[in-house]
Amino acid sequence: MSKVRKNPLLEGLSGKLGETHAYRKIQGKMYMVTLPEKGKPLREDQKVFITKFQRAASYAKAAVKIDEVRATYATGITQKKQNAYTVALSDVLNPPKVNEIKASDYNGQAGDEIRVDATDDFRVVRVRVTIYDADG
């Protein structure tokens, strides 16, 4: 991606340049980008990611329409994640990770303690633990 700087001929320009390049404005800066090749069928992992991204985008779009949820995601705004929508999108695309499970105090009785250490790029609200017997 080539950055375009102080070129009055390209000021306000956007769109395709021939069949191989395009000009795009990203966060207020102008870039010349190479267009992707057309005609290649998508791999299965690409299709899975596109579906996952579409679902995350739908969630983020709906989430920022709710004042309380938007305010919560606004607390996660950083230089890279510049608005609540981006924080919500990232929250869905990057699920929490379980780092450690300590079940040394668990003896098979309801109320026995199981400790779970989980982290997330935004926050962990709750962790659900389900225990199955040998028969499922």
Coordinates of C-alpha atoms in Angstrom, one line a residue:
M1 CA 0.0 0.0 0.0
S2 CA 1.5 3.3 -1.1
K3 CA 0.9 6.5 0.9
V4 CA 0.1 9.6 -1.1
R5 CA 1.4 12.8 0.4
K6 CA 0.8 16.5 -0.6
N7 CA -0.2 15.8 -4.2
P8 CA -2.7 18.5 -5.3
L9 CA -3.5 16.5 -8.5
L10 CA -4.8 13.6 -6.4
E11 CA -6.6 15.7 -3.8
G12 CA -10.1 14.3 -3.3
L13 CA -9.5 11.4 -5.7
S14 CA -11.0 8.1 -4.9
G15 CA -11.8 4.9 -6.8
K16 CA -10.1 2.7 -9.4
L17 CA -7.1 3.6 -11.5
G18 CA -7.2 1.1 -14.4
E19 CA -7.7 -2.5 -13.5
T20 CA -4.9 -2.9 -11.0
H21 CA -4.9 -0.1 -8.5
A22 CA -7.3 2.2 -6.5
Y23 CA -7.1 5.2 -4.3
R24 CA -8.6 4.9 -0.9
K25 CA -8.9 7.3 2.0
I26 CA -8.2 5.5 5.3
Q27 CA -8.4 7.5 8.6
G28 CA -8.0 10.8 6.7
K29 CA -4.9 9.7 4.8
M30 CA -4.8 8.8 1.0
Y31 CA -3.4 5.5 -0.1
M32 CA -2.9 3.8 -3.4
V33 CA -3.8 0.1 -3.1
T34 CA -3.5 -2.9 -5.4
L35 CA -6.8 -4.4 -6.3
P36 CA -7.3 -8.1 -5.4
E37 CA -7.3 -10.6 -8.2
K38 CA -10.7 -11.6 -9.3
G39 CA -11.9 -15.0 -10.3
K40 CA -10.2 -17.1 -7.7
P41 CA -12.7 -19.2 -5.8
L42 CA -12.5 -18.7 -2.0
R43 CA -11.0 -21.3 0.2
E44 CA -13.1 -22.9 2.9
D45 CA -11.3 -21.1 5.7
Q46 CA -11.9 -17.8 3.9
K47 CA -15.6 -18.5 3.6
V48 CA -15.7 -19.4 7.3
F49 CA -14.0 -16.1 8.2
I50 CA -16.2 -14.0 6.0
T51 CA -19.3 -15.6 7.7
K52 CA -17.8 -15.0 11.2
F53 CA -16.9 -11.4 10.2
Q54 CA -20.4 -10.7 8.9
R55 CA -22.0 -12.0 12.1
A56 CA -19.6 -9.9 14.2
A57 CA -20.4 -6.8 12.1
S58 CA -24.1 -7.4 12.5
Y59 CA -23.7 -7.7 16.3
A60 CA -21.5 -4.5 16.5
K61 CA -23.9 -2.5 14.4
A62 CA -26.8 -3.5 16.7
A63 CA -24.8 -3.0 19.9
V64 CA -23.8 0.6 19.2
K65 CA -27.5 1.5 18.7
I66 CA -28.1 0.7 22.4
D67 CA -26.9 3.6 24.5
E68 CA -25.7 1.5 27.5
V69 CA -23.9 -1.0 25.4
R70 CA -22.3 1.7 23.2
A71 CA -21.1 3.5 26.4
T72 CA -19.6 0.2 27.7
Y73 CA -17.7 -0.4 24.5
A74 CA -16.6 3.3 24.4
T75 CA -14.5 2.5 27.5
G76 CA -12.4 0.2 25.4
I77 CA -11.5 2.9 22.8
T78 CA -7.8 3.0 22.0
Q79 CA -5.6 4.5 19.2
K80 CA -6.2 1.4 17.1
K81 CA -9.8 0.9 18.1
Q82 CA -11.1 4.4 17.5
N83 CA -14.8 4.0 18.2
A84 CA -17.3 1.8 20.0
Y85 CA -18.2 -0.1 16.9
T86 CA -14.6 -1.2 16.3
V87 CA -14.3 -2.3 20.0
A88 CA -17.5 -4.3 19.7
L89 CA -16.4 -5.9 16.5
S90 CA -13.0 -6.8 18.0
D91 CA -14.7 -8.2 21.1
V92 CA -16.7 -10.7 19.0
L93 CA -13.8 -11.6 16.7
N94 CA -11.4 -12.3 19.6
P95 CA -13.2 -14.6 22.1
P96 CA -11.9 -14.9 25.7
K97 CA -9.2 -17.4 26.4
V98 CA -9.1 -19.8 29.3
N99 CA -5.6 -19.7 30.8
E100 CA -6.0 -22.1 33.7
I101 CA -8.6 -24.2 35.4
K102 CA -8.1 -25.2 39.0
A103 CA -10.4 -28.0 40.2
S104 CA -8.3 -29.2 43.2
D105 CA -11.1 -28.1 45.6
Y106 CA -13.8 -29.9 43.5
N107 CA -15.0 -33.1 45.1
G108 CA -18.1 -33.8 42.9
Q109 CA -20.5 -31.9 45.1
A110 CA -22.7 -28.9 44.2
G111 CA -21.0 -25.7 45.5
D112 CA -17.5 -27.1 45.4
E113 CA -15.1 -24.5 44.0
I114 CA -13.6 -24.6 40.5
R115 CA -11.4 -21.6 39.7
V116 CA -11.1 -20.4 36.2
D117 CA -8.5 -17.8 35.0
A118 CA -9.8 -16.3 31.7
T119 CA -8.6 -13.2 29.8
D120 CA -10.1 -11.2 27.0
D121 CA -9.1 -8.1 24.9
F122 CA -12.1 -6.2 26.3
R123 CA -13.4 -7.9 29.4
V124 CA -14.7 -11.2 30.7
V125 CA -18.2 -10.9 32.2
R126 CA -18.8 -14.5 33.2
V127 CA -17.5 -18.0 32.7
R128 CA -19.8 -21.0 32.5
V129 CA -18.5 -24.4 33.6
T130 CA -20.5 -27.6 32.7
I131 CA -19.5 -30.9 34.1
Y132 CA -20.6 -34.1 32.4
D133 CA -20.4 -37.7 33.7
A134 CA -19.0 -40.5 31.7
D135 CA -22.4 -41.1 30.0
G136 CA -22.5 -37.5 28.8

